[in-house]
Coordinates of C-alpha atoms in Angstrom, one line a residue:
Chain A
X1 CA 0.3 -0.3 0.1
X2 CA 2.5 2.6 0.9
X3 CA 4.7 1.2 -2.5
X4 CA 1.3 2.5 -4.0
X5 CA 1.0 5.7 -1.9
X6 CA 4.2 6.5 -3.1
X7 CA 3.9 6.4 -6.7
X8 CA 0.7 8.0 -6.0
X9 CA 2.5 10.7 -4.9
X10 CA 5.6 10.7 -7.6
X11 CA 2.6 11.5 -10.2
X12 CA 1.3 13.8 -8.6
X13 CA 4.2 15.8 -7.7
X14 CA 5.2 15.1 -11.8
X15 CA 1.8 16.0 -13.3
X16 CA 1.6 19.5 -11.0
X17 CA 5.3 20.3 -12.0
X18 CA 4.1 19.9 -15.6
X19 CA 1.1 21.6 -14.8
X20 CA 3.6 24.6 -13.6
X21 CA 5.8 24.2 -16.8
X22 CA 3.1 24.8 -18.8
X23 CA 1.4 27.9 -16.9
X24 CA 5.2 29.5 -16.6
X25 CA 6.1 28.9 -20.4
X26 CA 2.7 30.3 -21.7
X27 CA 2.6 33.2 -19.0
X28 CA 5.6 34.5 -20.3
X29 CA 4.7 34.0 -23.6
X30 CA 1.4 35.9 -23.3
X31 CA 3.1 38.7 -21.1
X32 CA 5.1 39.4 -24.2
X33 CA 2.1 39.6 -26.8
X34 CA 0.7 41.5 -23.6
X35 CA 2.8 44.1 -23.5
X36 CA 3.5 44.3 -27.1
X37 CA 0.3 45.2 -27.9
X38 CA -0.3 47.5 -25.0
X39 CA 2.7 49.8 -25.7
X40 CA 2.3 49.5 -29.2
X41 CA -1.5 50.2 -29.8
X42 CA -0.4 53.4 -27.7
X43 CA 1.7 55.1 -30.5
X44 CA -0.7 53.8 -33.9
X45 CA -2.0 56.6 -35.7
X46 CA -2.1 57.6 -39.1
X47 CA 0.8 59.3 -39.0
X48 CA 2.8 55.7 -38.6
X49 CA 2.1 55.3 -42.2
X50 CA 2.0 58.4 -43.8
X51 CA 5.4 60.5 -42.3
X52 CA 9.5 59.5 -42.6
X53 CA 11.2 58.4 -39.2
X54 CA 11.7 61.2 -37.5
X55 CA 14.7 62.7 -36.2
X56 CA 15.1 63.1 -32.0
X57 CA 12.7 65.5 -30.7
X58 CA 10.1 65.6 -33.4
X59 CA 7.1 64.1 -34.3
X60 CA 7.2 61.6 -36.9
X61 CA 6.5 57.7 -38.5
X62 CA 7.7 54.5 -40.3
X63 CA 6.6 54.8 -43.9
X64 CA 10.4 54.8 -45.3
X65 CA 11.0 51.8 -42.5
X66 CA 7.3 49.9 -44.2
X67 CA 8.2 50.8 -47.6
X68 CA 12.1 49.7 -47.1
X69 CA 11.1 46.1 -45.4
X70 CA 8.9 45.6 -48.3
X71 CA 11.0 46.2 -51.0
X72 CA 13.8 44.1 -49.8
X73 CA 11.8 41.2 -48.5
X74 CA 10.2 41.0 -51.8
X75 CA 13.4 41.0 -53.8
X76 CA 14.6 38.7 -51.3
X77 CA 11.9 36.6 -52.1
X78 CA 11.7 37.3 -55.8
X79 CA 15.6 36.0 -56.1
X80 CA 15.4 33.2 -52.8
X81 CA 12.0 31.5 -54.2
X82 CA 12.9 29.8 -57.5
X83 CA 16.3 28.7 -56.3
X84 CA 14.9 27.2 -53.1
X85 CA 11.9 25.2 -55.3
X86 CA 14.4 24.4 -57.9
X87 CA 16.4 22.8 -55.6
X88 CA 13.5 21.0 -53.8
X89 CA 12.4 20.0 -56.7
X90 CA 16.0 18.2 -57.8
X91 CA 15.5 16.5 -54.1
X92 CA 12.2 15.3 -54.6
X93 CA 11.8 14.4 -58.4
X94 CA 14.9 14.0 -59.7
X95 CA 17.6 12.6 -57.1
X96 CA 15.1 11.2 -54.5
X97 CA 17.9 8.8 -53.8
X98 CA 21.1 9.9 -55.1
X99 CA 23.8 11.0 -52.6
X100 CA 23.9 15.0 -53.6
X101 CA 20.0 15.0 -52.1
X102 CA 21.3 13.3 -49.2
X103 CA 24.1 16.4 -48.5
X104 CA 22.6 18.7 -49.9
X105 CA 19.2 17.8 -47.5
X106 CA 21.7 18.0 -44.1
X107 CA 23.4 21.2 -45.1
X108 CA 20.4 22.4 -45.7
X109 CA 18.4 21.9 -42.2
X110 CA 21.8 23.5 -41.3
X111 CA 21.6 26.6 -43.2
X112 CA 17.9 26.6 -41.4
X113 CA 19.4 27.7 -38.3
X114 CA 22.2 29.2 -39.5
X115 CA 23.1 32.1 -37.4
X116 CA 21.7 34.6 -39.8
X117 CA 24.1 37.3 -38.7
X118 CA 26.5 35.6 -39.9
X119 CA 25.0 35.3 -43.4
X120 CA 24.9 39.3 -42.9
X121 CA 29.1 38.9 -42.3
X122 CA 29.0 36.8 -46.1
X123 CA 26.7 39.1 -47.9
X124 CA 29.2 42.0 -46.4
X125 CA 32.3 40.0 -47.9
X126 CA 30.9 39.3 -51.3
X127 CA 28.6 42.7 -51.8
X128 CA 28.9 45.5 -49.7
X129 CA 32.9 45.4 -49.2
X130 CA 33.6 45.3 -53.2
X131 CA 31.1 47.5 -53.7
X132 CA 32.4 50.1 -51.1
X133 CA 29.2 51.0 -49.9
X134 CA 26.3 49.5 -48.2
X135 CA 23.3 49.1 -50.5
X136 CA 19.4 47.6 -50.2
X137 CA 20.4 44.9 -52.9
X138 CA 22.5 43.5 -50.7
X139 CA 20.4 43.4 -48.1
X140 CA 17.6 42.2 -50.2
X141 CA 20.3 38.8 -51.0
X142 CA 20.7 38.2 -47.5
X143 CA 17.2 38.1 -46.9
X144 CA 17.0 36.0 -50.2
X145 CA 19.8 33.4 -48.6
X146 CA 17.4 33.3 -45.5
X147 CA 14.2 32.4 -47.7
X148 CA 16.0 29.3 -49.5
X149 CA 16.6 27.2 -47.0
X150 CA 13.0 27.7 -46.2
X151 CA 11.6 27.3 -49.6
X152 CA 14.0 24.1 -50.2
X153 CA 12.4 22.3 -47.2
X154 CA 9.3 22.5 -47.7
X155 CA 9.1 22.1 -51.3
X156 CA 10.9 18.3 -51.1
X157 CA 8.5 17.9 -48.0
X158 CA 5.2 19.0 -50.1
X159 CA 6.8 17.1 -53.2
X160 CA 7.4 14.1 -51.5
X161 CA 3.7 14.4 -50.3
X162 CA 1.9 13.9 -53.7
X163 CA 1.3 10.0 -54.3
X164 CA 3.6 8.4 -56.9
X165 CA 0.7 6.8 -58.7
X166 CA 0.1 10.5 -60.1
X167 CA 3.5 10.9 -61.6
X168 CA 3.2 7.1 -63.0
X169 CA -0.2 8.0 -64.3
X170 CA 1.3 11.3 -66.5
X171 CA 4.8 9.0 -67.4
X172 CA 1.9 6.4 -68.7
X173 CA 0.2 8.8 -71.3
X174 CA 4.0 9.9 -72.8
X175 CA 4.6 12.9 -70.6
X176 CA 7.8 13.9 -70.4
X177 CA 9.9 14.2 -67.1
X178 CA 9.5 17.8 -66.5
X179 CA 6.3 18.0 -68.0
X180 CA 5.4 15.4 -65.3
X181 CA 6.3 17.4 -62.1
X182 CA 5.3 20.7 -63.5
X183 CA 1.9 19.7 -64.5
X184 CA 1.6 17.4 -62.1
X185 CA 3.4 17.7 -59.0
X186 CA 3.3 20.9 -59.1
X187 CA -0.6 21.7 -59.5
X188 CA -1.1 18.5 -56.1
X189 CA 1.6 20.2 -54.2
X190 CA 0.5 24.0 -54.8
X191 CA -0.8 24.7 -51.2
X192 CA 1.8 23.6 -49.7
X193 CA 4.6 25.3 -52.2
X194 CA 2.7 28.5 -51.4
X195 CA 3.1 27.5 -47.7
X196 CA 6.4 27.3 -47.9
X197 CA 6.7 30.9 -49.2
X198 CA 4.5 32.5 -47.1
X199 CA 6.7 30.8 -44.0
X200 CA 9.8 32.6 -46.0
X201 CA 8.1 35.7 -45.9
X202 CA 7.4 35.6 -42.1
X203 CA 10.5 34.1 -41.6
X204 CA 12.8 37.0 -43.3
X205 CA 10.2 39.9 -42.3
X206 CA 11.2 40.3 -39.0
X207 CA 15.3 39.6 -39.7
X208 CA 17.1 42.4 -38.0
X209 CA 21.0 41.1 -38.1
X210 CA 21.7 39.7 -41.8
X211 CA 20.1 44.0 -42.2
X212 CA 22.5 45.7 -40.2
X213 CA 25.7 45.2 -42.3
X214 CA 24.2 45.3 -45.8
X215 CA 21.4 47.6 -46.1
X216 CA 22.3 49.4 -42.8
X217 CA 19.5 52.2 -42.4
X218 CA 18.3 55.5 -44.2
X219 CA 16.8 58.1 -42.6
X220 CA 14.7 58.9 -45.1
X221 CA 12.8 57.7 -47.9
X222 CA 15.4 56.3 -51.1
X223 CA 14.1 54.2 -53.9
X224 CA 17.1 53.4 -55.0
X225 CA 18.6 49.8 -54.6
X226 CA 22.3 50.4 -54.6
X227 CA 22.1 52.9 -51.8
X228 CA 21.5 52.3 -47.9
X229 CA 18.2 51.9 -47.2
X230 CA 15.8 51.5 -44.0
X231 CA 13.8 48.7 -42.7
X232 CA 11.6 48.1 -39.8
X233 CA 13.5 45.4 -37.5
X234 CA 16.7 47.7 -38.2
X235 CA 15.1 51.2 -37.7
X236 CA 13.2 49.0 -34.0
X237 CA 16.9 48.2 -33.1
X238 CA 18.3 51.4 -33.5
X239 CA 15.1 53.9 -32.1
X240 CA 15.0 51.6 -28.7
X241 CA 18.6 51.6 -27.9
X242 CA 18.2 55.5 -28.1
X243 CA 17.1 57.7 -25.3
X244 CA 14.0 59.5 -26.9
X245 CA 10.6 58.8 -26.2
X246 CA 9.5 59.3 -29.6
X247 CA 11.6 57.1 -30.9
X248 CA 11.4 54.2 -28.4
X249 CA 7.4 54.4 -29.1
X250 CA 8.2 54.2 -32.9
X251 CA 10.3 51.1 -31.8
X252 CA 7.3 49.3 -29.6
X253 CA 5.1 50.5 -32.8
X254 CA 7.2 49.3 -35.2
X255 CA 7.8 45.9 -33.3
X256 CA 3.5 45.5 -32.9
X257 CA 3.1 45.8 -37.1
X258 CA 6.3 43.5 -37.4
X259 CA 4.4 40.9 -35.4
X260 CA 0.3 41.1 -36.2
X261 CA 2.0 41.0 -39.7
X262 CA 4.9 37.6 -39.2
X263 CA 1.6 36.3 -37.5
X264 CA -1.2 36.9 -40.0
X265 CA 1.8 34.9 -42.3
X266 CA 1.9 32.1 -40.1
X267 CA -1.7 31.7 -39.6
X268 CA -2.5 31.9 -43.4
X269 CA 0.4 29.0 -44.3
X270 CA -1.5 27.2 -41.5
X271 CA -4.9 28.1 -42.9
X272 CA -3.6 27.0 -46.3
X273 CA -2.0 23.3 -45.6
X274 CA -5.2 22.5 -43.1
X275 CA -7.3 23.4 -46.0
X276 CA -5.4 20.8 -48.7
X277 CA -5.4 18.3 -45.3
X278 CA -8.8 18.5 -45.0
X279 CA -9.8 17.8 -49.0
X280 CA -7.8 15.2 -49.4
Chain B
X1 CA -2.7 13.0 -87.0
X2 CA -0.9 10.5 -88.4
X3 CA -4.1 8.1 -87.3
X4 CA -6.0 9.8 -89.3
X5 CA -4.1 9.1 -92.9
X6 CA -4.9 5.8 -93.8
X7 CA -8.8 6.7 -93.4
X8 CA -8.4 9.3 -95.7
X9 CA -6.8 7.4 -97.8
X10 CA -9.5 5.0 -98.0
X11 CA -12.0 8.0 -98.6
X12 CA -10.1 9.1 -101.9
X13 CA -10.0 5.6 -103.2
X14 CA -6.7 4.4 -104.7
X15 CA -5.9 7.7 -105.7
X16 CA -3.6 9.1 -108.4
X17 CA -0.3 9.0 -108.3
X18 CA 0.3 12.6 -107.8
X19 CA -2.7 12.5 -104.8
X20 CA 0.5 9.4 -102.7
X21 CA 3.3 12.0 -103.3
X22 CA 1.2 14.7 -102.4
X23 CA 0.7 12.1 -99.1
X24 CA 4.2 11.1 -98.7
X25 CA 5.0 14.6 -98.8
X26 CA 2.4 15.4 -96.1
X27 CA 3.3 12.7 -93.7
X28 CA 7.1 13.0 -94.0
X29 CA 6.3 16.8 -92.9
X30 CA 4.4 15.3 -90.3
X31 CA 7.6 13.6 -89.3
X32 CA 9.8 16.0 -89.3
X33 CA 7.3 18.2 -87.4
X34 CA 6.9 15.4 -84.8
X35 CA 10.8 14.8 -84.4
X36 CA 11.4 18.4 -83.6
X37 CA 8.5 18.6 -81.0
X38 CA 9.9 15.4 -79.1
X39 CA 13.5 16.7 -79.3
X40 CA 12.6 20.6 -78.2
X41 CA 10.7 18.3 -75.4
X42 CA 13.9 16.1 -74.7
X43 CA 15.7 19.4 -74.5
X44 CA 13.2 21.1 -72.0
X45 CA 13.3 18.0 -69.8
X46 CA 17.1 17.6 -69.9
X47 CA 17.2 21.7 -69.3
X48 CA 15.0 21.4 -66.5
X49 CA 16.6 18.5 -64.6
X50 CA 20.0 19.6 -65.2
X51 CA 18.1 23.4 -63.6
X52 CA 17.0 22.0 -60.4
X53 CA 19.9 20.0 -59.8
X54 CA 22.5 23.3 -60.0
X55 CA 20.0 24.5 -57.8
X56 CA 20.5 21.6 -55.4
X57 CA 24.5 22.3 -55.8
X58 CA 23.8 25.8 -55.4
X59 CA 22.5 25.4 -52.0
X60 CA 25.9 23.5 -50.7
X61 CA 28.2 26.8 -52.5
X62 CA 26.3 28.8 -50.5
X63 CA 27.4 26.5 -47.7
X64 CA 31.2 26.7 -49.1
X65 CA 30.8 30.4 -50.1
X66 CA 29.6 31.2 -46.2
X67 CA 32.9 29.0 -45.1
X68 CA 35.7 30.5 -47.6
X69 CA 34.5 34.3 -47.2
X70 CA 34.8 33.7 -43.3
X71 CA 38.2 32.5 -43.1
X72 CA 39.4 34.3 -46.3
X73 CA 37.7 37.4 -44.0
X74 CA 39.3 36.9 -41.0
X75 CA 42.6 35.7 -42.3
X76 CA 44.7 39.2 -40.5
X77 CA 43.1 38.2 -37.8
X78 CA 44.2 34.8 -37.7
X79 CA 48.1 36.0 -38.6
X80 CA 48.4 38.7 -36.7
X81 CA 47.0 37.0 -33.1
X82 CA 46.9 33.3 -33.9
X83 CA 45.2 30.8 -31.4
X84 CA 46.1 33.6 -28.9
X85 CA 43.0 34.9 -30.1
X86 CA 40.6 32.6 -28.4
X87 CA 42.0 32.7 -24.9
X88 CA 43.1 36.6 -24.7
X89 CA 40.1 39.0 -23.3
X90 CA 41.6 42.0 -24.4
X91 CA 39.5 44.2 -26.7
X92 CA 41.0 47.4 -27.4
X93 CA 40.3 49.1 -31.0
X94 CA 42.7 51.6 -30.4
X95 CA 45.8 49.9 -29.7
X96 CA 44.6 47.1 -32.2
X97 CA 44.2 44.5 -29.5
X98 CA 41.4 41.4 -30.1
X99 CA 41.1 38.7 -28.2
X100 CA 37.6 36.5 -27.9
X101 CA 37.7 34.7 -24.9
X102 CA 35.0 37.6 -23.2
X103 CA 32.7 36.9 -26.1
X104 CA 32.8 33.3 -25.8
X105 CA 32.5 33.0 -22.4
X106 CA 29.4 35.1 -22.7
X107 CA 28.1 33.3 -25.9
X108 CA 28.1 30.3 -23.3
X109 CA 27.4 31.3 -20.1
X110 CA 24.0 32.6 -21.7
X111 CA 23.5 29.7 -23.9
X112 CA 23.5 27.4 -20.5
X113 CA 21.4 29.8 -18.3
X114 CA 19.1 30.0 -21.5
X115 CA 19.1 25.6 -21.6
X116 CA 18.9 25.2 -18.0
X117 CA 15.6 27.3 -17.9
X118 CA 14.0 26.2 -20.9
X119 CA 14.5 22.5 -21.5
X120 CA 12.3 21.5 -18.2
X121 CA 10.0 23.8 -19.0
X122 CA 9.8 23.0 -22.3
X123 CA 10.5 19.8 -21.3
X124 CA 7.5 20.2 -19.1
X125 CA 4.8 21.7 -21.5
X126 CA 5.4 19.1 -23.9
X127 CA 4.7 16.4 -21.8
X128 CA 1.4 19.3 -20.9
X129 CA 0.6 18.9 -23.6
X130 CA 0.5 15.1 -24.6
X131 CA -0.7 13.9 -21.5
X132 CA -2.6 16.4 -19.5
X133 CA -4.0 18.7 -21.4
X134 CA -7.5 18.2 -21.9
X135 CA -8.3 17.6 -25.6
X136 CA -10.4 20.4 -26.6
X137 CA -7.8 22.8 -25.3
X138 CA -4.5 20.7 -27.1
X139 CA -4.7 21.9 -30.6
X140 CA -5.3 25.4 -30.1
X141 CA -2.5 25.8 -27.6
X142 CA 0.1 23.8 -29.6
X143 CA -0.4 26.1 -32.7
X144 CA -0.2 29.3 -30.3
X145 CA 3.2 27.9 -29.1
X146 CA 4.4 26.9 -32.8
X147 CA 3.7 30.4 -33.5
X148 CA 5.1 31.7 -31.0
X149 CA 8.5 30.2 -32.3
X150 CA 8.3 32.6 -35.7
X151 CA 7.9 35.5 -34.1
X152 CA 11.3 37.5 -34.6
X153 CA 14.2 37.6 -31.8
X154 CA 13.9 41.8 -32.0
X155 CA 10.3 41.3 -30.3
X156 CA 11.9 39.5 -27.4
X157 CA 14.7 42.2 -27.5
X158 CA 12.8 44.9 -27.1
X159 CA 10.1 43.3 -24.4
X160 CA 13.6 42.2 -22.7
X161 CA 15.0 45.7 -22.7
X162 CA 11.7 48.1 -22.0
X163 CA 9.9 45.8 -19.4
X164 CA 12.2 42.4 -18.4
X165 CA 15.2 44.4 -17.7
X166 CA 13.7 46.8 -15.4
X167 CA 11.6 44.6 -13.5
X168 CA 14.7 42.4 -12.6
X169 CA 16.7 45.1 -11.4
X170 CA 13.8 46.3 -8.8
X171 CA 12.8 43.0 -7.9
X172 CA 14.2 39.9 -8.3
X173 CA 18.1 41.2 -8.5
X174 CA 18.5 42.6 -5.1
X175 CA 16.1 39.8 -3.9
X176 CA 18.8 37.3 -5.6
X177 CA 21.7 39.9 -4.3
X178 CA 20.8 39.6 -0.4
X179 CA 19.4 36.0 -0.8
X180 CA 22.9 34.5 -1.7
X181 CA 25.2 37.6 -0.1
X182 CA 26.5 34.7 2.2
X183 CA 26.8 31.1 0.3
X184 CA 30.0 31.0 -0.7
X185 CA 30.0 30.0 -4.6
X186 CA 26.6 31.9 -4.9
X187 CA 27.8 34.9 -3.4
X188 CA 29.9 35.9 -6.5
X189 CA 27.7 34.6 -8.9
X190 CA 25.3 37.0 -8.6
X191 CA 27.6 40.0 -7.0
X192 CA 27.8 43.6 -7.6
X193 CA 25.3 45.6 -8.3
X194 CA 21.9 45.2 -9.9
X195 CA 22.1 47.3 -13.3
X196 CA 19.0 45.2 -14.7
X197 CA 21.0 44.4 -18.2
X198 CA 23.4 41.7 -18.0
X199 CA 24.1 37.6 -18.4
X200 CA 21.4 36.4 -16.9
X201 CA 18.7 39.2 -18.1
X202 CA 20.3 38.0 -21.4
X203 CA 19.8 34.0 -20.8
X204 CA 16.3 34.6 -19.0
X205 CA 15.5 36.2 -22.5
X206 CA 17.0 33.6 -24.5
X207 CA 15.1 31.3 -22.6
X208 CA 12.1 32.3 -23.4
X209 CA 13.0 32.9 -27.3
X210 CA 13.7 28.9 -27.4
X211 CA 11.0 27.9 -24.8
X212 CA 8.1 27.7 -27.6
X213 CA 11.0 25.6 -30.1
X214 CA 12.1 22.7 -27.4
X215 CA 8.5 22.6 -26.4
X216 CA 7.0 22.2 -29.8
X217 CA 9.7 19.9 -31.0
X218 CA 9.7 17.5 -27.8
X219 CA 6.0 17.2 -29.0
X220 CA 6.2 16.0 -32.2
X221 CA 9.1 13.6 -31.0
X222 CA 6.8 12.1 -28.0
X223 CA 3.6 11.9 -30.2
X224 CA 6.3 9.5 -32.6
X225 CA 5.7 6.8 -29.5
X226 CA 3.1 4.1 -30.9
X227 CA 0.5 4.2 -28.8
X228 CA 0.2 0.5 -28.4
X229 CA 3.3 1.2 -25.9
X230 CA 2.0 3.8 -23.7
X231 CA -1.6 1.5 -23.5
X232 CA 0.4 -1.4 -22.6
X233 CA 2.2 0.4 -19.4
X234 CA -1.1 2.0 -18.6
X235 CA -2.7 -1.2 -19.3
X236 CA 0.0 -3.0 -16.5
X237 CA -1.1 -0.1 -14.0
X238 CA 1.5 2.4 -14.6
X239 CA 0.9 6.3 -13.8
X240 CA 1.3 8.9 -16.0
X241 CA 4.6 9.6 -14.5
X242 CA 6.0 5.7 -15.1
X243 CA 4.3 5.8 -18.4
X244 CA 6.6 9.1 -19.1
X245 CA 9.3 8.2 -17.1
X246 CA 10.2 4.7 -18.3
X247 CA 8.2 4.5 -22.2
X248 CA 8.0 7.8 -24.0
X249 CA 11.4 8.9 -22.7
X250 CA 13.3 6.5 -23.5
X251 CA 11.9 5.7 -26.6
X252 CA 12.3 9.1 -27.8
X253 CA 15.2 10.0 -25.8
X254 CA 17.8 10.8 -29.1
X255 CA 14.8 13.1 -31.2
X256 CA 14.5 15.0 -27.6
X257 CA 17.9 15.5 -27.1
X258 CA 18.2 16.5 -30.9
X259 CA 15.5 18.7 -30.3
X260 CA 17.6 20.4 -27.1
X261 CA 20.6 20.8 -29.4
X262 CA 18.6 22.4 -32.1
X263 CA 17.1 24.9 -29.4
X264 CA 21.0 25.4 -28.2
X265 CA 22.2 26.4 -31.5
X266 CA 19.5 29.0 -32.2
X267 CA 20.6 30.2 -28.6
X268 CA 24.2 30.4 -29.6
X269 CA 23.7 32.3 -32.7
X270 CA 20.7 34.8 -31.7
X271 CA 21.8 38.2 -32.1
X272 CA 18.6 40.9 -31.7
X273 CA 17.3 39.1 -28.0
X274 CA 20.5 39.3 -26.9
X275 CA 22.1 42.4 -28.0
X276 CA 19.4 44.5 -26.1
X277 CA 20.5 43.3 -22.9
X278 CA 23.4 41.9 -22.4
X279 CA 25.2 45.0 -21.8
X280 CA 28.3 44.6 -24.3
X281 CA 31.1 45.1 -21.6
X282 CA 34.4 43.1 -23.0
X283 CA 35.3 41.1 -20.0
X284 CA 34.8 37.7 -17.8
X285 CA 33.2 38.8 -14.4
X286 CA 32.5 35.8 -12.2
X287 CA 28.8 37.5 -11.5
X288 CA 26.2 36.4 -13.5
X289 CA 24.6 39.9 -13.0
X290 CA 27.3 41.8 -14.6
X291 CA 27.2 42.9 -18.2
X292 CA 29.0 41.1 -20.7
X293 CA 29.1 40.3 -24.6
X294 CA 28.1 37.1 -26.9
X295 CA 29.9 37.0 -29.6
X296 CA 27.0 38.2 -31.8
X297 CA 26.0 40.8 -29.6
X298 CA 29.7 42.0 -30.3
X299 CA 29.5 42.1 -34.6
X300 CA 26.5 43.9 -34.0
X301 CA 27.3 46.2 -32.0
X302 CA 30.5 46.8 -33.4
X303 CA 31.0 46.2 -36.8
X304 CA 29.6 48.8 -38.8
X305 CA 31.6 51.0 -37.1
X306 CA 35.1 49.1 -36.5
X307 CA 38.1 51.3 -38.5
X308 CA 40.9 49.9 -40.0
X309 CA 41.5 45.9 -41.3
X310 CA 42.0 44.0 -38.3
X311 CA 39.1 45.6 -36.4
X312 CA 36.9 43.9 -39.1
X313 CA 39.2 41.0 -39.3
X314 CA 38.4 40.7 -36.3
X315 CA 35.0 41.0 -35.8
X316 CA 34.9 38.2 -38.9
X317 CA 36.7 36.0 -36.9
X318 CA 34.1 36.1 -33.9
X319 CA 31.4 35.0 -36.9
X320 CA 33.7 32.2 -38.1
X321 CA 34.4 31.0 -33.7
X322 CA 30.4 31.0 -33.7
X323 CA 29.8 29.3 -37.1
X324 CA 32.2 26.9 -36.5
X325 CA 30.2 26.4 -32.8
X326 CA 26.9 26.2 -34.0
X327 CA 27.9 24.2 -37.2
X328 CA 28.3 21.1 -35.0
X329 CA 25.6 21.6 -32.7
X330 CA 23.1 21.6 -35.6
X331 CA 24.7 19.0 -37.0
X332 CA 24.7 16.7 -34.5
X333 CA 21.0 18.2 -33.7
X334 CA 20.1 17.0 -36.7
X335 CA 21.8 13.6 -37.0
X336 CA 19.6 12.9 -34.0
X337 CA 16.4 14.1 -35.1
X338 CA 17.1 11.7 -38.2
X339 CA 17.7 8.7 -36.3
X340 CA 14.5 9.4 -34.4
X341 CA 13.0 10.0 -38.2
X342 CA 13.7 6.3 -39.2
X343 CA 12.3 4.7 -35.7
X344 CA 9.4 5.9 -36.3
X345 CA 9.2 5.4 -40.0

């Protein structure tokens, strides 16, 4: 009986600790989101979207930073997505069992979680240093390098989910391999592929470290890709560490905007892949 | 097109000679046309195949390029300081005397603090999600944790700077200092004035940041345990804790460790969450409350302001050290996770 009691005791201690851990962990995360919304909403106004980043002590918005983030993210995704999709296609369709695929899969998984600041250093040495100055395009390349592993991974995973019988059916009709991939496999995996791109956008839209010494920052509106360009995360970094209250408020608001965007993208990606799973 | 040909001939009857010649010519041109189309398709096929292959190779080239460019960039610093770079605490841009010891120490200490907090809590959350949580809440909480794992680290950083650091400074750190002030070892660990920012705060922020990773990976790994195994244990009267301890954990040990290493890889390389609250002081201090620095924070803070080739080169060498450390940690993590995937397949 005492053994039974001690086993039950150990069980209730352990399960209580798990409850505590869950409450502890989730409440920190809730706290972060809560204070982010509380602090961020206070500074939300139309000016945030219509005015440039201000000099210290005056009113302003985040327009150039938002635009810069959009431009660099779009270019980065536009460069990284085709590359990642082609590589993922090779791994799932052409060389599924080849040595190259095994090596690429392993390396890609490492790139997926490699420190992004190192990617920034890499782009600095291959683009910024030879060009002689910071530029938006090198920021976009840095983001593209972060997009690639995400897209490679999801493309491969999604194509592997397409049943082989569909490819065999297409091949039996005489369709060449490229058509089997393009007109059958891609179509069957379309929702998954879009999910991958959305996740990649979510991943890079908050990236700060690789932009610090590639795109740098710019207090003014700039549409010149060879000049430094502002981005939301870098502006947040600069403003949050400043002693000025106005800047700190803008940093909070910018942080809220990024979080909302990233969460919306992840939820959209999730809804897409869930819809696909249900329709099957 | 060819298949219509015979029927047309029948309709026309045998036809005269010129008709036949015309038809032969026509079928010849059809064949030529077909071979041309086929050749084009074959070419497209080959080109597409080679294109995808090239893209796969580019992924390898990116990694190779990162390594080569970092080694190339850090070459001047390597020549100037040799292996002493790893053990020297000096960081003096004026005299161009640099050492990585303080940054490496800070990186390791903050990551260890993060893992000490995040691993037990993360495993607790994962256990909670797979065994204890009411079914209706399982999916929402699981999804929420996965979403939180995707929040950019700068958000954690700004929160740490404005909310956590002042809170720790005014409430937690004075309590720690007075509580451990008289106990030998701990008195050095928690010595000094409560700055708010410092190694402990950075480690704590990192813990909150990697917690969703560890929790969601551990949950996924726990779910690979075949239900039959757990049911068998329950069937002979095992408690929930005993099922976890003697069935789930032994079955998933490799995967759980892999997940932890993945979290460690994140923590080691994390930049923005740490840079805000670490204090950026290039010295090794016994106290966890003292400001320090990490490799990534040093690079983020100083790279754009670095003047002189040697300064830049020293920072790039720091990046190389960070990359090598995380590469091995991540490679080990992936290897372990791969093993559990094969097991469940």
